[in-house]
Amino acid sequence: MGKTLNIAPITRIEGHASVAIHLDDSGNVSDAKMHVLSLRGFEQFVLGRPVEEVPRIVPRICGICPWHHHLASNKAADACLGVELPPTGRKLRELCQMMAYIPDKILHFYFLAAPDFVLGPDADYSVRNVVGIVGANPELAKKVVHMRYKGQMLLEKFAGKVIHPIAGVVGGFSKPLLEDERKEILAGIQELKDFCVFTIKFAREEVFPKYLDAVKILGVFPSGYLGTVRPSDGALELYDGELRMMDKDGNFDQFTYPEYVDHIGEHTEPWSYLKFPYAKKHGALKLDENDPVGVYRANCLARINVCDKMATPLAQEELDIFRKEFGRPTHLTLLYHWARLIELVQACEKAEELLNDPEITGREHRAKNIQPRAGDGVGCVEAPRGTLIHHYKTDDNGLVTMANLIVGTTHNNAPMNLSVKQAAKALIKDGKYDQGILNRVEMAIRAYDP
Amino acid sequence: MTKVTVAEEWLNACAGCEIAILNVGDVLVDLLVNNLDFVHIPVLIDKKYFGQTGEEKELSIPEAVVGIVSGGVRNEEHKEVLLEMRKKCQILIALGTCATDGGIPALINMYSDEDLKQFYYKDSPTTDPADYPTEHIPPLLDRCYALDEFVKVDLSLPGCPPHPDWIAGAILALLDGKTEFKMPERSVCDACPTVRESKKGIEDIKRLYEAAEYDPEKPLNEMRCLLEQGLLCLGPVTGVGCGGTKGAPRCISARVPCRGCYGPIRKGAKPLVDYMGALASVGFDPNKMLDRRGYLARFSGAHGVLKKIG
């Protein structure tokens, strides 16, 4: 009789999930699944709340990327109430979006993903973590902790709260940016930019080359991709634009936020609380790693695949290097880590650009004379882990009557499952497995969602 | 100094509390290297419940002096992990308002699980209607609970998330051999520097899309109390602490009203009743308040505070 390996919890990710690997009588993988174990019910418990309060509730979907939920929710609420933002309010929100990206990506790369690369996937679990990184390279570790903290505190000092933010309000932003604050944040962002440029160079030259073999075999399968682009030129967008759904060969559809319902369907499997979004164009979802149907991926590699170019110069130089080596689209799952750092450079450059825009310190930071009304609004932003779709409907009093949420990790539910299955089948043969092999299976998940 | 062993778990949680631990800042590296020995913490360390190759049958967490748990208890797995943590840890800390009072996810206690699943798996505009999943996933409990509804909690650090000052304070107190560390039992208003004129005269409570009046060049102690400006601020019935040991309330710093994320001022307090009094004191008719339960129990729906509608 075969047996089941129950890998629980999946570690160094955000969220509650486990992997079950089923082995047949000869010890080969017959199936492998990722089970998402929790259902909190945000779509239900925002019902009946004033829509302008929802951006203060939904950040608790994720404490690692609360700003992105806060901002997507504000956009959806603006749309329900028919509010136009003054340019300064819009730019302050975009600045926060960029500033929230920077510490998140530093955290992801160094704390969650890097132990597999720096200490090696076979290192014992007790040292294969951030403490192990401190032991292996104390100076770099101190710098990493300091830079992540600095990024967080710059945002907290300006916007009041960095985890579960409050400063985005329907109609704009709750406070203006003063000139002294602007100068202080700009100096901090320039220091962070230097560190992030160092990080991508360090990763490109000293970390990834050692693991190119793993990159080429772990979790690899062809799929579609979802991301946001700037409508004028197809550049990679992290805050506001149009959605692009690409197929595995690189053909794509581009559409506005409210049109998401025409392009994305959601399927349920009996063994996971989390639904499985799929590309509606293909009519159905087939979770077969050799011949997947309807499967698309979100998050940084998806954005790097769907965009025509980067929006800023240093990030563009990095994309040129990446594309020359891997082409477009590339389906190599572990390249998420590389794509993540290219975006990190764009987030730094974009924050700098916004801080140098004279309108950022304007005093018209929020719209006036907002009234409750019946409405239907879709708000999206790109969160580090993928496109956030917040869709609300309101009654005449501006109270929520419907909320549909498709968030970053959800988009990647089907591809994470396929990556797990593909990795398990490639690595476990004839009953031979150990901690290092099973950790490699988890690496296929960590690429998407630490 | 010998290191203190620490185990950490998150239950019905979002990871915000874990990020708040990282926001303790530069001292973190020294604490990690010299003082703390994390033996189990899923967000950072690959320790597995069923052994490193997943073959053991019983869920197991290593023994530790200090156990930190964030999140409330919403399903059978959360409960099992919590009981195991209690068994293995000498001192159990409830970290964050989800752990101490249910937090935002306890808003679900107003609704039935049937309604939740009906929308999520059948009625949502993007979903292909399907039977509810039941295989290999822990069943939901009847509602969302706080930790102390199942186990003894030794130390409560509320906050959504808790300010790093309190996390660092609690850790340093424990390292010093103390097991007592208490949050102050005062209200957000006690730490709020805004100006109260104590005049009655509010006719309508403003909604959050309406702005406070203030001069951005001037500090908070020159801005009028937001409740007195007619903005629904939950400062009077919310525990103090979001600004850390010294700072001003964080929402007020962003010039927006408090929504209660530190939970009630003390265990057993009744924010709903107390807030009606606060509103009456500024001259507002509490019966006109929109979505009263949704505001007043937004972070504290465990302990039977929020019950199902109908």
CSV table of C-alpha atoms in Angstrom, one decimal, chain A residues 3-16 35-53 56-57 60-64 81 107 111-112 116 125 128-131 134 141-142 145-146 148-149 152-153 156 159-164 166-167 169-170 174-176 178 260-261 264-275 278 280 363 365-367 370-372 391 397-399 402-404 406 433-435 438-439 442 446, chain B residues 3 9-17 19-30 32-33 38-57 74-75 77-78 98 104-108 110-112 115-117 119-121 124-140 160-161 163-164 207-212 214-217 250-259 261 290-291 293-295 298-299:
chain,number,residue,atom,x,y,z
A,3,LYS,CA,1.5,6.3,1.8
A,4,THR,CA,0.9,10.0,2.3
A,5,LEU,CA,3.5,12.6,3.4
A,6,ASN,CA,1.7,15.4,5.2
A,7,ILE,CA,3.9,18.5,5.0
A,8,ALA,CA,2.3,20.9,7.4
A,9,PRO,CA,2.5,23.7,7.9
A,10,ILE,CA,4.0,25.1,4.8
A,11,THR,CA,6.5,27.5,6.2
A,12,ARG,CA,8.1,30.8,5.3
A,13,ILE,CA,4.9,31.8,3.5
A,14,GLU,CA,2.1,34.0,4.5
A,15,GLY,CA,-1.0,32.0,5.3
A,16,HIS,CA,-2.2,28.5,6.3
A,35,HIS,CA,-4.7,22.4,0.8
A,36,VAL,CA,-5.6,25.9,2.0
A,37,LEU,CA,-7.0,25.4,5.5
A,38,SER,CA,-8.7,28.6,6.4
A,39,LEU,CA,-11.7,30.6,5.4
A,40,ARG,CA,-12.3,33.9,7.2
A,41,GLY,CA,-15.2,35.4,5.2
A,42,PHE,CA,-14.4,39.0,4.4
A,43,GLU,CA,-16.9,39.0,1.6
A,44,GLN,CA,-19.6,38.2,4.1
A,45,PHE,CA,-18.8,40.4,7.0
A,46,VAL,CA,-18.4,43.7,5.1
A,47,LEU,CA,-22.0,43.5,4.1
A,48,GLY,CA,-24.2,46.2,5.7
A,49,ARG,CA,-21.1,48.4,6.5
A,50,PRO,CA,-20.8,51.9,5.1
A,51,VAL,CA,-18.6,51.5,2.0
A,52,GLU,CA,-16.2,54.2,3.1
A,53,GLU,CA,-15.4,52.0,6.2
A,56,ARG,CA,-10.4,50.3,7.2
A,57,ILE,CA,-11.5,46.6,7.5
A,60,ARG,CA,-6.7,42.5,7.7
A,61,ILE,CA,-6.8,40.1,4.7
A,62,CYS,CA,-3.0,40.3,4.8
A,63,GLY,CA,-0.8,42.0,7.3
A,64,ILE,CA,2.2,41.7,4.9
A,81,LEU,CA,-19.9,56.6,-4.7
A,107,LEU,CA,11.4,40.9,3.5
A,111,PHE,CA,13.9,36.6,5.1
A,112,LEU,CA,11.6,34.1,3.4
A,116,ASP,CA,16.9,28.3,0.4
A,125,TYR,CA,15.6,23.2,9.0
A,128,ARG,CA,17.7,27.3,7.1
A,129,ASN,CA,16.1,30.6,8.1
A,130,VAL,CA,16.8,34.2,8.8
A,131,VAL,CA,18.8,33.4,11.9
A,134,VAL,CA,22.5,36.3,10.3
A,141,ALA,CA,21.8,40.7,7.7
A,142,LYS,CA,22.1,43.8,9.9
A,145,VAL,CA,17.0,44.3,8.9
A,146,HIS,CA,17.9,48.0,9.1
A,148,ARG,CA,13.5,47.0,5.8
A,149,TYR,CA,12.8,48.7,9.1
A,152,GLN,CA,8.5,50.7,7.1
A,153,MET,CA,9.1,53.6,9.5
A,156,GLU,CA,4.6,55.0,9.3
A,159,ALA,CA,0.9,58.0,7.2
A,160,GLY,CA,0.3,57.2,10.9
A,161,LYS,CA,0.1,53.5,10.6
A,162,VAL,CA,2.2,51.2,8.4
A,163,ILE,CA,0.5,47.9,9.2
A,164,HIS,CA,-3.2,48.1,8.6
A,166,ILE,CA,-5.8,54.3,7.7
A,167,ALA,CA,-4.6,57.4,5.7
A,169,VAL,CA,-9.9,57.8,2.5
A,170,VAL,CA,-12.7,57.7,0.0
A,174,SER,CA,-6.5,62.1,4.8
A,175,LYS,CA,-3.5,64.6,5.1
A,176,PRO,CA,-1.2,66.5,2.8
A,178,LEU,CA,4.5,68.8,3.9
A,260,TYR,CA,-12.7,41.4,-15.0
A,261,VAL,CA,-16.0,39.3,-14.7
A,264,ILE,CA,-11.9,35.4,-14.8
A,265,GLY,CA,-14.0,32.5,-13.5
A,266,GLU,CA,-13.6,30.7,-10.2
A,267,HIS,CA,-13.7,27.0,-9.7
A,268,THR,CA,-14.0,25.0,-6.4
A,269,GLU,CA,-12.3,21.8,-5.5
A,270,PRO,CA,-13.6,19.7,-2.6
A,271,TRP,CA,-10.1,19.6,-0.9
A,272,SER,CA,-9.3,23.3,-0.4
A,273,TYR,CA,-11.2,26.3,1.2
A,274,LEU,CA,-9.6,28.5,-1.4
A,275,LYS,CA,-11.2,28.8,-4.9
A,278,TYR,CA,-9.1,30.5,-14.2
A,280,LYS,CA,-12.6,32.2,-18.8
A,363,ARG,CA,-3.2,70.9,-0.5
A,365,HIS,CA,-5.7,66.0,-1.1
A,366,ARG,CA,-9.3,64.9,-0.8
A,367,ALA,CA,-12.5,65.4,-2.7
A,370,ILE,CA,-19.3,63.2,-1.3
A,371,GLN,CA,-22.8,61.8,-1.0
A,372,PRO,CA,-24.0,58.2,-0.4
A,391,HIS,CA,-15.6,44.6,-6.3
A,397,ASN,CA,-27.4,54.8,1.7
A,398,GLY,CA,-23.9,53.8,0.6
A,399,LEU,CA,-24.0,50.5,2.6
A,402,MET,CA,-22.2,42.7,-2.4
A,403,ALA,CA,-18.5,42.2,-2.1
A,404,ASN,CA,-16.5,40.0,-4.4
A,406,ILE,CA,-10.1,38.0,-5.8
A,433,TYR,CA,12.8,11.3,-0.3
A,434,ASP,CA,14.3,13.4,2.6
A,435,GLN,CA,13.9,16.8,4.3
A,438,LEU,CA,10.6,18.0,0.5
A,439,ASN,CA,11.9,21.5,1.1
A,442,GLU,CA,8.0,23.9,-0.8
A,446,ARG,CA,7.6,30.0,-1.9
B,3,LYS,CA,18.7,32.0,25.6
B,9,GLU,CA,1.9,30.4,16.0
B,10,TRP,CA,-0.7,32.2,14.1
B,11,LEU,CA,-4.3,31.0,13.9
B,12,ASN,CA,-7.2,33.0,12.4
B,13,ALA,CA,-4.7,35.7,11.6
B,14,CYS,CA,-3.2,37.9,8.8
B,15,ALA,CA,0.5,38.0,9.7
B,16,GLY,CA,0.3,41.7,10.7
B,17,CYS,CA,1.3,40.8,14.3
B,19,ILE,CA,5.4,41.9,10.9
B,20,ALA,CA,4.9,44.1,14.0
B,21,ILE,CA,7.5,41.8,15.7
B,22,LEU,CA,9.9,42.5,12.9
B,23,ASN,CA,9.2,46.2,13.4
B,24,VAL,CA,10.8,46.1,16.8
B,25,GLY,CA,13.7,47.3,14.6
B,26,ASP,CA,17.5,47.1,14.7
B,27,VAL,CA,17.6,45.5,18.1
B,28,LEU,CA,15.9,42.5,16.5
B,29,VAL,CA,19.2,41.0,15.2
B,30,ASP,CA,20.8,41.1,18.6
B,32,LEU,CA,17.6,36.8,17.6
B,33,VAL,CA,21.3,36.0,18.0
B,38,PHE,CA,12.9,30.3,18.2
B,39,VAL,CA,12.1,26.6,18.2
B,40,HIS,CA,8.9,26.9,16.2
B,41,ILE,CA,7.6,29.8,14.1
B,42,PRO,CA,6.0,28.9,10.8
B,43,VAL,CA,6.5,32.4,9.2
B,44,LEU,CA,10.3,32.1,9.6
B,45,ILE,CA,11.3,28.5,10.4
B,46,ASP,CA,10.6,25.2,8.7
B,47,LYS,CA,9.7,23.2,11.8
B,48,LYS,CA,6.8,20.8,10.8
B,49,TYR,CA,3.9,19.5,12.9
B,50,PHE,CA,4.2,15.9,11.7
B,51,GLY,CA,8.0,15.5,11.5
B,52,GLN,CA,10.3,16.9,8.9
B,53,THR,CA,9.2,14.3,6.4
B,54,GLY,CA,5.6,14.4,7.3
B,55,GLU,CA,5.1,10.8,8.4
B,56,GLU,CA,4.2,11.2,12.1
B,57,LYS,CA,0.5,10.9,12.9
B,74,ARG,CA,-12.1,29.7,14.0
B,75,ASN,CA,-11.6,26.1,13.1
B,77,GLU,CA,-7.1,23.0,13.5
B,78,HIS,CA,-6.6,26.4,15.2
B,98,CYS,CA,-7.6,38.8,17.2
B,104,ILE,CA,-11.8,42.0,12.7
B,105,PRO,CA,-12.4,38.3,11.6
B,106,ALA,CA,-14.9,37.9,14.6
B,107,LEU,CA,-17.3,40.2,12.6
B,108,ILE,CA,-18.2,36.9,11.0
B,110,MET,CA,-22.9,38.2,13.1
B,111,TYR,CA,-23.5,35.8,10.1
B,112,SER,CA,-24.3,32.2,9.6
B,115,ASP,CA,-24.7,32.4,4.3
B,116,LEU,CA,-20.9,32.8,4.0
B,117,LYS,CA,-20.5,29.6,2.0
B,119,PHE,CA,-22.1,33.4,-1.4
B,120,TYR,CA,-18.5,32.3,-1.6
B,121,TYR,CA,-19.1,29.0,-3.4
B,124,SER,CA,-20.4,35.2,-6.3
B,125,PRO,CA,-20.4,36.9,-9.7
B,126,THR,CA,-17.3,35.0,-10.8
B,127,THR,CA,-17.9,31.6,-9.3
B,128,ASP,CA,-19.1,28.4,-10.9
B,129,PRO,CA,-21.6,27.2,-8.3
B,130,ALA,CA,-20.3,24.1,-6.5
B,131,ASP,CA,-20.7,22.0,-3.4
B,132,TYR,CA,-18.8,23.2,-0.4
B,133,PRO,CA,-15.3,21.7,0.1
B,134,THR,CA,-15.0,19.2,3.0
B,135,GLU,CA,-12.0,17.0,2.3
B,136,HIS,CA,-8.6,17.4,4.1
B,137,ILE,CA,-9.7,20.8,5.6
B,138,PRO,CA,-10.4,21.5,9.2
B,139,PRO,CA,-14.2,22.1,9.9
B,140,LEU,CA,-15.2,25.6,11.0
B,160,CYS,CA,-4.2,45.5,15.4
B,161,PRO,CA,-1.3,45.2,15.3
B,163,HIS,CA,2.8,48.6,18.8
B,164,PRO,CA,6.4,47.2,18.8
B,207,ARG,CA,-19.3,59.8,7.8
B,208,LEU,CA,-15.7,58.9,7.2
B,209,TYR,CA,-15.7,60.4,3.7
B,210,GLU,CA,-16.1,63.8,5.4
B,211,ALA,CA,-12.8,65.5,6.5
B,212,ALA,CA,-11.8,66.8,9.9
B,214,TYR,CA,-7.4,71.2,11.0
B,215,ASP,CA,-4.3,73.1,9.9
B,216,PRO,CA,-1.8,70.6,8.6
B,217,GLU,CA,1.1,72.9,9.6
B,250,ARG,CA,-1.9,56.6,15.4
B,251,CYS,CA,-5.2,57.2,13.6
B,252,ILE,CA,-5.4,60.7,15.1
B,253,SER,CA,-1.8,61.3,13.8
B,254,ALA,CA,-3.2,60.6,10.3
B,255,ARG,CA,-6.1,63.0,11.1
B,256,VAL,CA,-8.7,60.3,11.0
B,257,PRO,CA,-10.9,58.9,13.9
B,258,CYS,CA,-10.1,55.8,16.0
B,259,ARG,CA,-12.0,52.6,15.1
B,261,CYS,CA,-8.3,48.4,17.2
B,290,LEU,CA,-25.6,53.9,11.4
B,291,ASP,CA,-24.4,50.3,11.6
B,293,ARG,CA,-22.8,46.9,16.0
B,294,GLY,CA,-20.4,47.1,13.0
B,295,TYR,CA,-18.6,50.0,14.6
B,298,ARG,CA,-15.5,45.8,15.0
B,299,PHE,CA,-12.5,44.4,16.8
